[in-house]
Amino acid sequence: MSITIKSPAEQDAMRVAGRLTAEVLDMIGPYIQPGVTTDELDRICHDYIVDVQHAIPAPLNYRGFPRSICTSVNHVVCHGIPGDRKLRPGDIVNVDITVIKDGFHGDSSRMFFVGKGTIQGERVVRVCREALWLGIEQAGPGKRLGDIGHAIQQYVEAQGFSVVREYCGHGIGRVFHEDPQVLHYGEPGTGLELREGLTFTIEPMVNVGKRHVRLLPDGWTVVTRDHSLSAQWEHTVLITKDGCEVLTLGAEERR
Ligand code: MF3
Ligand code: CO
Ligand code: CO
C-alpha cells in the first residue's frame, strides 16, 4: 500500500466524512448511562448513520467485524464488540466511530464516563486526551511522524502510564486503513516527513499499568494483560500549508 495525497476536492470530502463522524459521537453521548447495553448504543449509532446521515458504518463486516461501532469498556484497549453487557456506574467506555460518506472515511473515538468517574478512570482518560492533543500539536508540514509519537510517549510515561505499541494510527481516505502507520511512540526527527494533503488518524491507547495487551479468542477484543484500565482518544487530521486541521472536532471542541 502507498501513501495518498488528497486533492482539494478530496480534502473537502474528508471534511464531510470527519464532520459526520463527530456528529455521531455528539449524538450518542447522552445515551451512555448506567443500564444501557453496548448493543443498544451500536443500534442507535447504526440507525443514525444509515437513516439520518445516509452514510455507511465502516466497521460493519470489515474483515468480519460483526457490529457498526467499537465499544471498549474499562480494561478493553480497543476493538471491543458491542454486546448485551449493561454499563455500570464508574465504567469508562470508548466509542469508536468510522463513517464512510461519498467514498471517504472519517474515524474518531472518545471516552465517556458511565455515571460518576473513579479517580483512576478520570486520570487515565484525561492523560490520554492530553496526549492526543500533544500529538496533534506536532502535526504540520516538515514535521515527521516520530515527532508525534515522541510527544505522546514522553508525556504519557512521565505521568506513570504506558503506551500500547501493537496498534497505531493510520492513513485514511478512500481506504479505511492505509499507509502510513502512525506510531504513538518514537524518536523526534525520524520517520515520514509530513506534507500538505496527507490525512491520517492519531489514536493513542494509554494503560494505567503495563503496556502489554492480549487478544481475546473472539479475534477482536484487545485487553490489557494486567487487567489495568485503558483509555483511547482518536481524531482524523489533515496536514495543511501551515499546520493541521482536525477533521473530527466535536461540538464542544469547536467552541
Ligand atoms: N476504528 C478503528 C480504528 O481506529 C478500527 C476498527 S476496525 C473494526 O482504526 F473492524 F474493529 F471496526
Ligand atoms: Co483509526
Ligand atoms: Co477508530
mmCIF file of C-alpha atoms and ligand atoms in Angstrom:
data_model
loop_
_atom_site.group_PDB
_atom_site.id
_atom_site.type_symbol
_atom_site.label_atom_id
_atom_site.label_comp_id
_atom_site.label_asym_id
_atom_site.label_seq_id
_atom_site.Cartn_x
_atom_site.Cartn_y
_atom_site.Cartn_z
ATOM 1 C CA MET A 1 0.000 0.000 0.000
ATOM 2 C CA SER A 2 1.163 3.532 -0.549
ATOM 3 C CA ILE A 3 0.661 6.986 0.874
ATOM 4 C CA THR A 4 -2.018 9.093 -0.839
ATOM 5 C CA ILE A 5 -2.045 12.888 -1.018
ATOM 6 C CA LYS A 6 -5.589 14.243 -1.124
ATOM 7 C CA SER A 7 -6.529 16.854 -3.759
ATOM 8 C CA PRO A 8 -8.522 19.908 -2.649
ATOM 9 C CA ALA A 9 -11.764 18.158 -3.705
ATOM 10 C CA GLU A 10 -10.787 15.021 -1.805
ATOM 11 C CA GLN A 11 -9.932 17.155 1.221
ATOM 12 C CA ASP A 12 -13.449 18.578 1.113
ATOM 13 C CA ALA A 13 -14.900 15.059 1.017
ATOM 14 C CA MET A 14 -12.741 14.139 4.030
ATOM 15 C CA ARG A 15 -14.066 17.215 5.864
ATOM 16 C CA VAL A 16 -17.618 15.992 5.320
ATOM 17 C CA ALA A 17 -16.844 12.441 6.473
ATOM 18 C CA GLY A 18 -14.998 13.813 9.507
ATOM 19 C CA ARG A 19 -17.875 16.089 10.484
ATOM 20 C CA LEU A 20 -20.406 13.251 10.229
ATOM 21 C CA THR A 21 -18.191 11.055 12.410
ATOM 22 C CA ALA A 22 -18.029 13.759 15.092
ATOM 23 C CA GLU A 23 -21.792 14.230 14.893
ATOM 24 C CA VAL A 24 -22.360 10.540 15.689
ATOM 25 C CA LEU A 25 -20.216 10.874 18.812
ATOM 26 C CA ASP A 26 -22.036 14.084 19.820
ATOM 27 C CA MET A 27 -25.354 12.278 19.307
ATOM 28 C CA ILE A 28 -24.518 9.125 21.298
ATOM 29 C CA GLY A 29 -23.079 10.843 24.395
ATOM 30 C CA PRO A 30 -26.380 11.381 26.253
ATOM 31 C CA TYR A 31 -27.334 7.697 25.815
ATOM 32 C CA ILE A 32 -24.266 6.484 27.723
ATOM 33 C CA GLN A 33 -25.884 5.918 31.110
ATOM 34 C CA PRO A 34 -25.946 3.119 33.707
ATOM 35 C CA GLY A 35 -28.070 0.183 32.478
ATOM 36 C CA VAL A 36 -27.689 0.731 28.730
ATOM 37 C CA THR A 37 -26.116 -2.139 26.795
ATOM 38 C CA THR A 38 -23.377 -1.613 24.243
ATOM 39 C CA ASP A 39 -25.618 -3.400 21.705
ATOM 40 C CA GLU A 40 -28.197 -0.641 22.245
ATOM 41 C CA LEU A 41 -25.512 2.003 21.608
ATOM 42 C CA ASP A 42 -24.496 0.120 18.448
ATOM 43 C CA ARG A 43 -28.066 0.061 17.184
ATOM 44 C CA ILE A 44 -28.651 3.764 17.838
ATOM 45 C CA CYS A 45 -25.418 4.708 16.026
ATOM 46 C CA HIS A 46 -26.105 2.335 13.129
ATOM 47 C CA ASP A 47 -29.582 3.755 12.549
ATOM 48 C CA TYR A 48 -28.360 7.365 12.821
ATOM 49 C CA ILE A 49 -25.527 6.794 10.321
ATOM 50 C CA VAL A 50 -27.705 4.919 7.843
ATOM 51 C CA ASP A 51 -31.088 6.670 8.163
ATOM 52 C CA VAL A 52 -30.148 10.239 9.128
ATOM 53 C CA GLN A 53 -26.689 10.698 7.612
ATOM 54 C CA HIS A 54 -27.241 8.450 4.585
ATOM 55 C CA ALA A 55 -23.743 7.148 5.193
ATOM 56 C CA ILE A 56 -22.125 3.780 5.860
ATOM 57 C CA PRO A 57 -20.793 2.471 9.205
ATOM 58 C CA ALA A 58 -17.351 1.250 8.091
ATOM 59 C CA PRO A 59 -16.744 -1.364 10.830
ATOM 60 C CA LEU A 60 -19.813 -3.474 9.899
ATOM 61 C CA ASN A 61 -18.453 -6.600 8.184
ATOM 62 C CA TYR A 62 -14.978 -5.040 7.969
ATOM 63 C CA ARG A 63 -12.731 -8.121 7.983
ATOM 64 C CA GLY A 64 -15.659 -9.911 9.627
ATOM 65 C CA PHE A 65 -16.308 -7.396 12.428
ATOM 66 C CA PRO A 66 -19.947 -8.054 13.443
ATOM 67 C CA ARG A 67 -21.132 -4.596 14.569
ATOM 68 C CA SER A 68 -21.233 -0.974 13.352
ATOM 69 C CA ILE A 69 -19.155 0.595 16.144
ATOM 70 C CA CYS A 70 -16.476 -0.478 18.613
ATOM 71 C CA THR A 71 -17.182 -0.161 22.351
ATOM 72 C CA SER A 72 -14.232 -0.754 24.665
ATOM 73 C CA VAL A 73 -15.036 -0.825 28.384
ATOM 74 C CA ASN A 74 -12.542 -0.477 31.283
ATOM 75 C CA HIS A 75 -9.597 -2.861 30.659
ATOM 76 C CA VAL A 76 -10.579 -3.309 26.992
ATOM 77 C CA VAL A 77 -7.951 -1.404 24.991
ATOM 78 C CA CYS A 78 -9.716 -1.268 21.608
ATOM 79 C CA HIS A 79 -11.960 -3.106 19.113
ATOM 80 C CA GLY A 80 -14.484 -4.170 21.761
ATOM 81 C CA ILE A 81 -17.558 -5.785 20.189
ATOM 82 C CA PRO A 82 -20.902 -4.392 21.371
ATOM 83 C CA GLY A 83 -22.944 -6.974 23.295
ATOM 84 C CA ASP A 84 -25.573 -7.455 25.988
ATOM 85 C CA ARG A 85 -23.439 -6.266 28.908
ATOM 86 C CA LYS A 86 -25.111 -3.403 30.761
ATOM 87 C CA LEU A 87 -22.890 -0.427 31.540
ATOM 88 C CA ARG A 88 -22.402 0.239 35.260
ATOM 89 C CA PRO A 89 -21.631 3.402 37.229
ATOM 90 C CA GLY A 90 -17.868 4.016 37.259
ATOM 91 C CA ASP A 91 -17.215 2.257 33.936
ATOM 92 C CA ILE A 92 -15.162 4.087 31.331
ATOM 93 C CA VAL A 93 -16.097 3.354 27.734
ATOM 94 C CA ASN A 94 -14.508 4.216 24.421
ATOM 95 C CA VAL A 95 -16.869 4.585 21.484
ATOM 96 C CA ASP A 96 -15.058 4.391 18.131
ATOM 97 C CA ILE A 97 -16.967 5.575 15.059
ATOM 98 C CA THR A 98 -15.921 5.289 11.424
ATOM 99 C CA VAL A 99 -18.284 6.683 8.801
ATOM 100 C CA ILE A 100 -17.995 6.415 5.012
ATOM 101 C CA LYS A 101 -19.612 9.261 3.039
ATOM 102 C CA ASP A 102 -19.236 9.638 -0.742
ATOM 103 C CA GLY A 103 -16.440 7.067 -0.630
ATOM 104 C CA PHE A 104 -14.336 8.767 2.057
ATOM 105 C CA HIS A 105 -13.756 7.730 5.684
ATOM 106 C CA GLY A 106 -13.859 9.716 8.916
ATOM 107 C CA ASP A 107 -12.569 7.968 12.065
ATOM 108 C CA SER A 108 -12.762 9.219 15.643
ATOM 109 C CA SER A 109 -13.209 7.893 19.155
ATOM 110 C CA ARG A 110 -13.854 9.393 22.565
ATOM 111 C CA MET A 111 -14.026 8.227 26.158
ATOM 112 C CA PHE A 112 -17.222 8.507 28.198
ATOM 113 C CA PHE A 113 -17.860 8.027 31.923
ATOM 114 C CA VAL A 114 -20.843 5.981 32.999
ATOM 115 C CA GLY A 115 -22.271 7.907 35.930
ATOM 116 C CA LYS A 116 -19.548 9.481 38.039
ATOM 117 C CA GLY A 117 -15.960 8.548 37.137
ATOM 118 C CA THR A 118 -13.459 6.984 39.517
ATOM 119 C CA ILE A 119 -10.257 8.910 40.332
ATOM 120 C CA GLN A 120 -8.133 6.453 38.341
ATOM 121 C CA GLY A 121 -10.600 6.399 35.447
ATOM 122 C CA GLU A 122 -10.708 10.173 35.230
ATOM 123 C CA ARG A 123 -6.930 10.349 35.341
ATOM 124 C CA VAL A 124 -6.215 7.887 32.529
ATOM 125 C CA VAL A 125 -8.944 9.419 30.355
ATOM 126 C CA ARG A 126 -7.511 12.918 30.854
ATOM 127 C CA VAL A 127 -3.886 11.916 30.286
ATOM 128 C CA CYS A 128 -4.800 10.055 27.094
ATOM 129 C CA ARG A 129 -6.773 13.016 25.747
ATOM 130 C CA GLU A 130 -3.933 15.423 26.540
ATOM 131 C CA ALA A 131 -1.503 13.030 24.848
ATOM 132 C CA LEU A 132 -3.613 13.010 21.670
ATOM 133 C CA TRP A 133 -3.590 16.816 21.593
ATOM 134 C CA LEU A 134 0.175 16.974 22.190
ATOM 135 C CA GLY A 135 0.493 14.686 19.154
ATOM 136 C CA ILE A 136 -1.857 16.880 17.107
ATOM 137 C CA GLU A 137 0.251 19.941 18.001
ATOM 138 C CA GLN A 138 3.234 18.254 16.313
ATOM 139 C CA ALA A 139 1.342 17.604 13.069
ATOM 140 C CA GLY A 140 2.343 20.032 10.313
ATOM 141 C CA PRO A 141 4.299 20.218 7.062
ATOM 142 C CA GLY A 142 8.012 19.480 7.514
ATOM 143 C CA LYS A 143 7.452 17.688 10.815
ATOM 144 C CA ARG A 144 7.967 13.913 10.979
ATOM 145 C CA LEU A 145 5.801 11.091 12.290
ATOM 146 C CA GLY A 146 8.385 10.396 15.001
ATOM 147 C CA ASP A 147 7.748 13.891 16.400
ATOM 148 C CA ILE A 148 4.104 12.924 17.011
ATOM 149 C CA GLY A 149 4.909 9.553 18.560
ATOM 150 C CA HIS A 150 7.605 11.018 20.766
ATOM 151 C CA ALA A 151 5.393 13.809 22.120
ATOM 152 C CA ILE A 152 2.722 11.262 23.074
ATOM 153 C CA GLN A 153 5.071 8.690 24.635
ATOM 154 C CA GLN A 154 7.073 11.304 26.520
ATOM 155 C CA TYR A 155 4.006 12.796 28.196
ATOM 156 C CA VAL A 156 2.206 9.523 28.973
ATOM 157 C CA GLU A 157 5.235 7.859 30.527
ATOM 158 C CA ALA A 158 6.031 10.984 32.572
ATOM 159 C CA GLN A 159 2.556 10.576 34.110
ATOM 160 C CA GLY A 160 3.417 6.981 35.112
ATOM 161 C CA PHE A 161 1.175 5.364 32.484
ATOM 162 C CA SER A 162 2.120 3.294 29.412
ATOM 163 C CA VAL A 163 1.501 3.489 25.662
ATOM 164 C CA VAL A 164 0.223 0.427 23.767
ATOM 165 C CA ARG A 165 2.612 -0.489 20.919
ATOM 166 C CA GLU A 166 0.715 -3.153 18.973
ATOM 167 C CA TYR A 167 -1.908 -0.813 17.469
ATOM 168 C CA CYS A 168 -1.366 2.539 15.820
ATOM 169 C CA GLY A 169 -2.927 5.394 13.890
ATOM 170 C CA HIS A 170 -3.143 5.162 10.117
ATOM 171 C CA GLY A 171 -3.515 6.960 6.841
ATOM 172 C CA ILE A 172 -7.174 7.245 5.840
ATOM 173 C CA GLY A 173 -9.145 8.287 2.770
ATOM 174 C CA ARG A 174 -10.976 6.091 0.294
ATOM 175 C CA VAL A 175 -9.325 3.260 2.247
ATOM 176 C CA PHE A 176 -10.104 2.771 5.980
ATOM 177 C CA HIS A 177 -6.549 1.801 6.951
ATOM 178 C CA GLU A 178 -3.855 2.947 4.534
ATOM 179 C CA ASP A 179 -0.214 3.967 4.854
ATOM 180 C CA PRO A 180 1.433 5.492 6.777
ATOM 181 C CA GLN A 181 1.344 3.780 10.160
ATOM 182 C CA VAL A 182 1.238 6.407 12.896
ATOM 183 C CA LEU A 183 3.033 5.069 15.970
ATOM 184 C CA HIS A 184 2.281 6.587 19.369
ATOM 185 C CA TYR A 185 5.905 6.275 20.499
ATOM 186 C CA GLY A 186 9.223 7.038 18.858
ATOM 187 C CA GLU A 187 12.117 9.395 18.340
ATOM 188 C CA PRO A 188 11.850 13.019 17.244
ATOM 189 C CA GLY A 189 13.125 13.835 13.755
ATOM 190 C CA THR A 190 12.568 10.286 12.473
ATOM 191 C CA GLY A 191 10.023 8.715 10.161
ATOM 192 C CA LEU A 192 7.952 10.055 7.301
ATOM 193 C CA GLU A 193 8.100 13.789 6.636
ATOM 194 C CA LEU A 194 4.591 15.247 6.672
ATOM 195 C CA ARG A 195 3.266 17.262 3.746
ATOM 196 C CA GLU A 196 0.134 19.147 2.787
ATOM 197 C CA GLY A 197 -2.760 16.893 1.744
ATOM 198 C CA LEU A 198 -1.883 13.909 3.945
ATOM 199 C CA THR A 199 -4.796 12.636 6.055
ATOM 200 C CA PHE A 200 -4.263 10.248 8.944
ATOM 201 C CA THR A 201 -5.517 9.357 12.401
ATOM 202 C CA ILE A 202 -3.805 9.758 15.744
ATOM 203 C CA GLU A 203 -5.335 7.390 18.311
ATOM 204 C CA PRO A 204 -3.184 6.706 21.375
ATOM 205 C CA MET A 205 -4.125 3.891 23.740
ATOM 206 C CA VAL A 206 -2.937 4.528 27.306
ATOM 207 C CA ASN A 207 -2.846 1.919 30.082
ATOM 208 C CA VAL A 208 -2.747 2.602 33.819
ATOM 209 C CA GLY A 209 -0.493 -0.456 34.222
ATOM 210 C CA LYS A 210 1.935 -2.102 31.837
ATOM 211 C CA ARG A 211 1.726 -1.586 28.080
ATOM 212 C CA HIS A 212 1.228 -5.249 27.175
ATOM 213 C CA VAL A 213 -2.019 -6.444 25.630
ATOM 214 C CA ARG A 214 -3.765 -9.712 24.820
ATOM 215 C CA LEU A 215 -6.233 -10.559 22.047
ATOM 216 C CA LEU A 216 -9.333 -12.422 23.251
ATOM 217 C CA PRO A 217 -10.454 -15.614 21.444
ATOM 218 C CA ASP A 218 -13.198 -13.652 19.620
ATOM 219 C CA GLY A 219 -10.352 -12.405 17.425
ATOM 220 C CA TRP A 220 -11.152 -8.698 18.020
ATOM 221 C CA THR A 221 -11.273 -7.638 21.654
ATOM 222 C CA VAL A 222 -7.911 -6.344 22.846
ATOM 223 C CA VAL A 223 -7.414 -6.212 26.642
ATOM 224 C CA THR A 224 -4.603 -5.156 28.952
ATOM 225 C CA ARG A 225 -2.585 -8.173 30.060
ATOM 226 C CA ASP A 226 -2.564 -6.966 33.667
ATOM 227 C CA HIS A 227 -6.280 -6.029 33.522
ATOM 228 C CA SER A 228 -5.486 -2.388 34.292
ATOM 229 C CA LEU A 229 -7.770 0.359 32.937
ATOM 230 C CA SER A 230 -7.109 1.632 29.425
ATOM 231 C CA ALA A 231 -8.209 4.752 27.549
ATOM 232 C CA GLN A 232 -8.156 5.834 23.896
ATOM 233 C CA TRP A 233 -8.984 9.043 22.017
ATOM 234 C CA GLU A 234 -8.836 9.380 18.243
ATOM 235 C CA HIS A 235 -9.028 12.193 15.704
ATOM 236 C CA THR A 236 -8.598 12.291 11.923
ATOM 237 C CA VAL A 237 -6.305 15.144 10.814
ATOM 238 C CA LEU A 238 -5.418 16.820 7.522
ATOM 239 C CA ILE A 239 -1.956 18.320 7.019
ATOM 240 C CA THR A 240 -2.370 21.877 5.702
ATOM 241 C CA LYS A 241 0.005 24.545 4.398
ATOM 242 C CA ASP A 242 0.853 25.782 7.870
ATOM 243 C CA GLY A 243 -0.196 23.100 10.323
ATOM 244 C CA CYS A 244 -3.086 20.704 10.514
ATOM 245 C CA GLU A 245 -6.853 20.716 10.526
ATOM 246 C CA VAL A 246 -8.652 18.334 12.887
ATOM 247 C CA LEU A 247 -11.488 16.941 10.762
ATOM 248 C CA THR A 248 -13.418 15.213 13.561
ATOM 249 C CA LEU A 249 -13.863 18.008 16.132
ATOM 250 C CA GLY A 250 -16.989 17.649 18.260
ATOM 251 C CA ALA A 251 -19.425 20.465 19.001
ATOM 252 C CA GLU A 252 -17.706 21.073 22.331
ATOM 253 C CA GLU A 253 -14.228 21.219 20.760
ATOM 254 C CA ARG A 254 -15.312 23.660 18.051
ATOM 255 C CA ARG A 255 -16.302 26.282 20.602
HETATM 256 N N1 MF3 B 1 -11.929 2.447 14.169
HETATM 257 C C1 MF3 B 1 -10.788 1.601 14.430
HETATM 258 C C2 MF3 B 1 -9.570 2.435 14.147
HETATM 259 O O1 MF3 B 1 -9.471 3.452 14.746
HETATM 260 C C3 MF3 B 1 -10.783 0.359 13.621
HETATM 261 C C4 MF3 B 1 -11.878 -0.559 13.957
HETATM 262 S S1 MF3 B 1 -11.786 -1.904 12.919
HETATM 263 C C5 MF3 B 1 -13.152 -2.764 13.374
HETATM 264 O O2 MF3 B 1 -8.756 2.220 13.316
HETATM 265 F F1 MF3 B 1 -13.306 -3.669 12.483
HETATM 266 F F2 MF3 B 1 -12.974 -3.224 14.587
HETATM 267 F F3 MF3 B 1 -14.172 -1.950 13.374
HETATM 268 CO CO CO B 2 -8.431 4.651 13.362
HETATM 269 CO CO CO B 3 -11.321 4.426 15.060
#
